[in-house]
Amino acid sequence: MSKTRIKGLLFDLDGVLVSTEQNHFHAWKSIADKYQISFDELDNERLKGMSRGDSLKIILELGDILISEDEFNDLLHLKNQIYLDSIQKLNQKDLLPGVLALLNKAKSKNIPCGLGSSSKNAKTILNLVEIETYFDSIIDGNGVEFPKPNSEVFLNGAMELGLTPNEIIVFEDAESGVKAGKDGGFFVVGVGNIHIKKSVDVFVSSLLDFNLDEYA
Ligand SMILES: [Mg+2]
């Protein structure tokens, strides 16, 4: 792919723009504790980029726990409540390094930005960290039928930006999101998570190391 053809950027939220990893971990941990399921940070790695429902299925499988659909839905709600309570204190200082600079750079170059996140709370978080106005398209967990690793979230974002996947860079930190981006035909920049280094087109430790001038 020619580096000069980039016309748009699509960002994953968690782990790329902000980190609410610890908030998710503690919320899931309290659910696991309720059922005396052993759940640690390594188990938590497997949940990255997954929908809330799929994450809960994995946790219950870890403890060989079978529950009714009603109880399952109650747990999804409870986990989200614990999580939402814990993220209310997020503010612009919680943006990961290089985020604001890149968003401003994109704006100055008239490169539209979109969000492609599995999180159903994406808009709440974008508001809390005060970057919602930078985004021309916000596709979150409420706007897709198939979560990552399906490409739908990014393909919908591309459509809303009026661009084709090969004109867009996807920024991702999780294996499932990288697969969604690559399968969708996007140029994928991996951010932060060393485990995805081999699966991405370009890897950076943080967005501080990404220079948009090289691509657009
Ligand atoms: Mg992520």
mmCIF file of N, CA and C in Angstrom, residues 38-98:
data_model
loop_
_atom_site.group_PDB
_atom_site.id
_atom_site.type_symbol
_atom_site.label_atom_id
_atom_site.label_comp_id
_atom_site.label_asym_id
_atom_site.label_seq_id
_atom_site.Cartn_x
_atom_site.Cartn_y
_atom_site.Cartn_z
ATOM 1 N N SER A 38 -11.449 -18.332 40.124
ATOM 2 C CA SER A 38 -10.130 -17.700 40.143
ATOM 3 C C SER A 38 -9.911 -16.958 38.829
ATOM 4 N N PHE A 39 -9.588 -15.669 38.932
ATOM 5 C CA PHE A 39 -9.478 -14.816 37.743
ATOM 6 C C PHE A 39 -8.377 -13.791 37.967
ATOM 7 N N ASP A 40 -7.323 -13.863 37.151
ATOM 8 C CA ASP A 40 -6.215 -12.923 37.343
ATOM 9 C C ASP A 40 -5.961 -12.104 36.070
ATOM 10 N N GLU A 41 -4.913 -11.280 36.123
ATOM 11 C CA GLU A 41 -4.644 -10.357 35.018
ATOM 12 C C GLU A 41 -4.346 -11.099 33.703
ATOM 13 N N LEU A 42 -3.785 -12.309 33.833
ATOM 14 C CA LEU A 42 -3.489 -13.091 32.634
ATOM 15 C C LEU A 42 -4.796 -13.556 31.974
ATOM 16 N N ASP A 43 -5.747 -14.011 32.808
ATOM 17 C CA ASP A 43 -7.072 -14.368 32.283
ATOM 18 C C ASP A 43 -7.704 -13.154 31.618
ATOM 19 N N ASN A 44 -7.491 -12.005 32.251
ATOM 20 C CA ASN A 44 -8.073 -10.755 31.759
ATOM 21 C C ASN A 44 -7.581 -10.409 30.349
ATOM 22 N N GLU A 45 -6.332 -10.795 30.043
ATOM 23 C CA GLU A 45 -5.762 -10.557 28.707
ATOM 24 C C GLU A 45 -6.667 -11.109 27.609
ATOM 25 N N ARG A 46 -7.259 -12.286 27.894
ATOM 26 C CA ARG A 46 -8.087 -12.960 26.881
ATOM 27 C C ARG A 46 -9.351 -12.176 26.560
ATOM 28 N N LEU A 47 -9.734 -11.273 27.457
ATOM 29 C CA LEU A 47 -11.006 -10.558 27.272
ATOM 30 C C LEU A 47 -10.852 -9.291 26.440
ATOM 31 N N LYS A 48 -9.605 -8.889 26.217
ATOM 32 C CA LYS A 48 -9.365 -7.616 25.534
ATOM 33 C C LYS A 48 -10.005 -7.578 24.147
ATOM 34 N N GLY A 49 -10.798 -6.550 23.891
ATOM 35 C CA GLY A 49 -11.433 -6.376 22.590
ATOM 36 C C GLY A 49 -12.699 -7.194 22.412
ATOM 37 N N MET A 50 -13.023 -8.017 23.403
ATOM 38 C CA MET A 50 -14.214 -8.851 23.286
ATOM 39 C C MET A 50 -15.448 -8.134 23.799
ATOM 40 N N SER A 51 -16.602 -8.576 23.330
ATOM 41 C CA SER A 51 -17.854 -7.994 23.819
ATOM 42 C C SER A 51 -18.049 -8.408 25.278
ATOM 43 N N ARG A 52 -18.946 -7.672 25.947
ATOM 44 C CA ARG A 52 -19.220 -7.959 27.354
ATOM 45 C C ARG A 52 -19.748 -9.393 27.531
ATOM 46 N N GLY A 53 -20.650 -9.780 26.636
ATOM 47 C CA GLY A 53 -21.246 -11.119 26.740
ATOM 48 C C GLY A 53 -20.221 -12.231 26.559
ATOM 49 N N ASP A 54 -19.372 -12.082 25.534
ATOM 50 C CA ASP A 54 -18.345 -13.100 25.301
ATOM 51 C C ASP A 54 -17.352 -13.148 26.456
ATOM 52 N N SER A 55 -17.056 -11.990 27.039
ATOM 53 C CA SER A 55 -16.139 -11.950 28.185
ATOM 54 C C SER A 55 -16.721 -12.728 29.359
ATOM 55 N N LEU A 56 -18.006 -12.514 29.627
ATOM 56 C CA LEU A 56 -18.640 -13.204 30.752
ATOM 57 C C LEU A 56 -18.670 -14.709 30.513
ATOM 58 N N LYS A 57 -18.932 -15.113 29.265
ATOM 59 C CA LYS A 57 -18.931 -16.555 28.954
ATOM 60 C C LYS A 57 -17.590 -17.172 29.311
ATOM 61 N N ILE A 58 -16.504 -16.487 28.963
ATOM 62 C CA ILE A 58 -15.160 -17.011 29.238
ATOM 63 C C ILE A 58 -14.932 -17.132 30.742
ATOM 64 N N ILE A 59 -15.344 -16.125 31.495
ATOM 65 C CA ILE A 59 -15.135 -16.150 32.941
ATOM 66 C C ILE A 59 -15.921 -17.307 33.575
ATOM 67 N N LEU A 60 -17.169 -17.485 33.141
ATOM 68 C CA LEU A 60 -17.988 -18.568 33.699
ATOM 69 C C LEU A 60 -17.411 -19.927 33.330
ATOM 70 N N GLU A 61 -16.854 -20.027 32.113
ATOM 71 C CA GLU A 61 -16.203 -21.273 31.695
ATOM 72 C C GLU A 61 -14.998 -21.576 32.581
ATOM 73 N N LEU A 62 -14.268 -20.539 32.958
ATOM 74 C CA LEU A 62 -13.094 -20.725 33.828
ATOM 75 C C LEU A 62 -13.495 -21.396 35.133
ATOM 76 N N GLY A 63 -14.706 -21.118 35.608
ATOM 77 C CA GLY A 63 -15.154 -21.703 36.872
ATOM 78 C C GLY A 63 -16.132 -22.851 36.689
ATOM 79 N N ASP A 64 -16.312 -23.303 35.422
ATOM 80 C CA ASP A 64 -17.304 -24.343 35.130
ATOM 81 C C ASP A 64 -18.667 -24.014 35.717
ATOM 82 N N ILE A 65 -19.055 -22.754 35.600
ATOM 83 C CA ILE A 65 -20.318 -22.313 36.183
ATOM 84 C C ILE A 65 -21.392 -22.230 35.101
ATOM 85 N N LEU A 66 -22.539 -22.861 35.372
ATOM 86 C CA LEU A 66 -23.684 -22.745 34.471
ATOM 87 C C LEU A 66 -24.763 -21.921 35.156
ATOM 88 N N ILE A 67 -25.271 -20.899 34.464
ATOM 89 C CA ILE A 67 -26.319 -20.071 35.065
ATOM 90 C C ILE A 67 -27.438 -19.839 34.048
ATOM 91 N N SER A 68 -28.566 -19.377 34.533
ATOM 92 C CA SER A 68 -29.710 -19.121 33.647
ATOM 93 C C SER A 68 -29.441 -17.870 32.819
ATOM 94 N N GLU A 69 -30.224 -17.714 31.764
ATOM 95 C CA GLU A 69 -30.071 -16.553 30.900
ATOM 96 C C GLU A 69 -30.348 -15.260 31.678
ATOM 97 N N ASP A 70 -31.359 -15.317 32.560
ATOM 98 C CA ASP A 70 -31.688 -14.132 33.362
ATOM 99 C C ASP A 70 -30.527 -13.731 34.252
ATOM 100 N N GLU A 71 -29.943 -14.736 34.903
ATOM 101 C CA GLU A 71 -28.820 -14.451 35.801
ATOM 102 C C GLU A 71 -27.634 -13.912 35.000
ATOM 103 N N PHE A 72 -27.442 -14.486 33.811
ATOM 104 C CA PHE A 72 -26.375 -14.041 32.913
ATOM 105 C C PHE A 72 -26.553 -12.553 32.582
ATOM 106 N N ASN A 73 -27.778 -12.200 32.214
ATOM 107 C CA ASN A 73 -28.041 -10.796 31.863
ATOM 108 C C ASN A 73 -27.891 -9.866 33.064
ATOM 109 N N ASP A 74 -28.306 -10.357 34.240
ATOM 110 C CA ASP A 74 -28.120 -9.562 35.463
ATOM 111 C C ASP A 74 -26.636 -9.298 35.712
ATOM 112 N N LEU A 75 -25.814 -10.325 35.467
ATOM 113 C CA LEU A 75 -24.376 -10.176 35.686
ATOM 114 C C LEU A 75 -23.758 -9.175 34.713
ATOM 115 N N LEU A 76 -24.225 -9.213 33.463
ATOM 116 C CA LEU A 76 -23.722 -8.247 32.477
ATOM 117 C C LEU A 76 -24.018 -6.828 32.943
ATOM 118 N N HIS A 77 -25.229 -6.660 33.468
ATOM 119 C CA HIS A 77 -25.651 -5.350 33.940
ATOM 120 C C HIS A 77 -24.825 -4.929 35.155
ATOM 121 N N LEU A 78 -24.640 -5.863 36.076
ATOM 122 C CA LEU A 78 -23.876 -5.572 37.295
ATOM 123 C C LEU A 78 -22.436 -5.193 36.966
ATOM 124 N N LYS A 79 -21.825 -5.973 36.064
ATOM 125 C CA LYS A 79 -20.431 -5.673 35.686
ATOM 126 C C LYS A 79 -20.350 -4.252 35.119
ATOM 127 N N ASN A 80 -21.300 -3.926 34.268
ATOM 128 C CA ASN A 80 -21.276 -2.598 33.651
ATOM 129 C C ASN A 80 -21.473 -1.497 34.689
ATOM 130 N N GLN A 81 -22.338 -1.747 35.675
ATOM 131 C CA GLN A 81 -22.563 -0.760 36.719
ATOM 132 C C GLN A 81 -21.282 -0.504 37.514
ATOM 133 N N ILE A 82 -20.610 -1.596 37.900
ATOM 134 C CA ILE A 82 -19.362 -1.475 38.665
ATOM 135 C C ILE A 82 -18.332 -0.691 37.845
ATOM 136 N N TYR A 83 -18.255 -1.056 36.554
ATOM 137 C CA TYR A 83 -17.311 -0.407 35.652
ATOM 138 C C TYR A 83 -17.637 1.080 35.476
ATOM 139 N N LEU A 84 -18.915 1.379 35.202
ATOM 140 C CA LEU A 84 -19.308 2.777 34.973
ATOM 141 C C LEU A 84 -19.046 3.639 36.196
ATOM 142 N N ASP A 85 -19.347 3.078 37.382
ATOM 143 C CA ASP A 85 -19.073 3.824 38.618
ATOM 144 C C ASP A 85 -17.595 4.177 38.695
ATOM 145 N N SER A 86 -16.746 3.219 38.264
ATOM 146 C CA SER A 86 -15.305 3.413 38.436
ATOM 147 C C SER A 86 -14.709 4.364 37.389
ATOM 148 N N ILE A 87 -15.379 4.529 36.240
ATOM 149 C CA ILE A 87 -14.768 5.399 35.216
ATOM 150 C C ILE A 87 -15.251 6.849 35.280
ATOM 151 N N GLN A 88 -16.173 7.138 36.200
ATOM 152 C CA GLN A 88 -16.707 8.505 36.261
ATOM 153 C C GLN A 88 -15.632 9.553 36.522
ATOM 154 N N LYS A 89 -14.506 9.120 37.065
ATOM 155 C CA LYS A 89 -13.445 10.083 37.383
ATOM 156 C C LYS A 89 -12.478 10.313 36.229
ATOM 157 N N LEU A 90 -12.678 9.614 35.104
ATOM 158 C CA LEU A 90 -11.789 9.839 33.951
ATOM 159 C C LEU A 90 -11.857 11.295 33.506
ATOM 160 N N ASN A 91 -10.731 11.852 33.083
ATOM 161 C CA ASN A 91 -10.738 13.193 32.484
ATOM 162 C C ASN A 91 -9.640 13.265 31.422
ATOM 163 N N GLN A 92 -9.458 14.425 30.826
ATOM 164 C CA GLN A 92 -8.546 14.522 29.684
ATOM 165 C C GLN A 92 -7.120 14.078 30.015
ATOM 166 N N LYS A 93 -6.758 14.169 31.292
ATOM 167 C CA LYS A 93 -5.405 13.731 31.694
ATOM 168 C C LYS A 93 -5.234 12.223 31.536
ATOM 169 N N ASP A 94 -6.332 11.504 31.414
ATOM 170 C CA ASP A 94 -6.252 10.052 31.274
ATOM 171 C C ASP A 94 -6.069 9.586 29.832
ATOM 172 N N LEU A 95 -6.023 10.539 28.894
ATOM 173 C CA LEU A 95 -5.717 10.157 27.513
ATOM 174 C C LEU A 95 -4.316 9.571 27.471
ATOM 175 N N LEU A 96 -4.118 8.562 26.644
ATOM 176 C CA LEU A 96 -2.790 7.955 26.531
ATOM 177 C C LEU A 96 -1.846 8.911 25.789
ATOM 178 N N PRO A 97 -0.531 8.743 25.978
ATOM 179 C CA PRO A 97 0.443 9.668 25.388
ATOM 180 C C PRO A 97 0.309 9.787 23.866
ATOM 181 N N GLY A 98 0.334 11.013 23.385
ATOM 182 C CA GLY A 98 0.332 11.247 21.942
ATOM 183 C C GLY A 98 -1.045 11.355 21.304
#
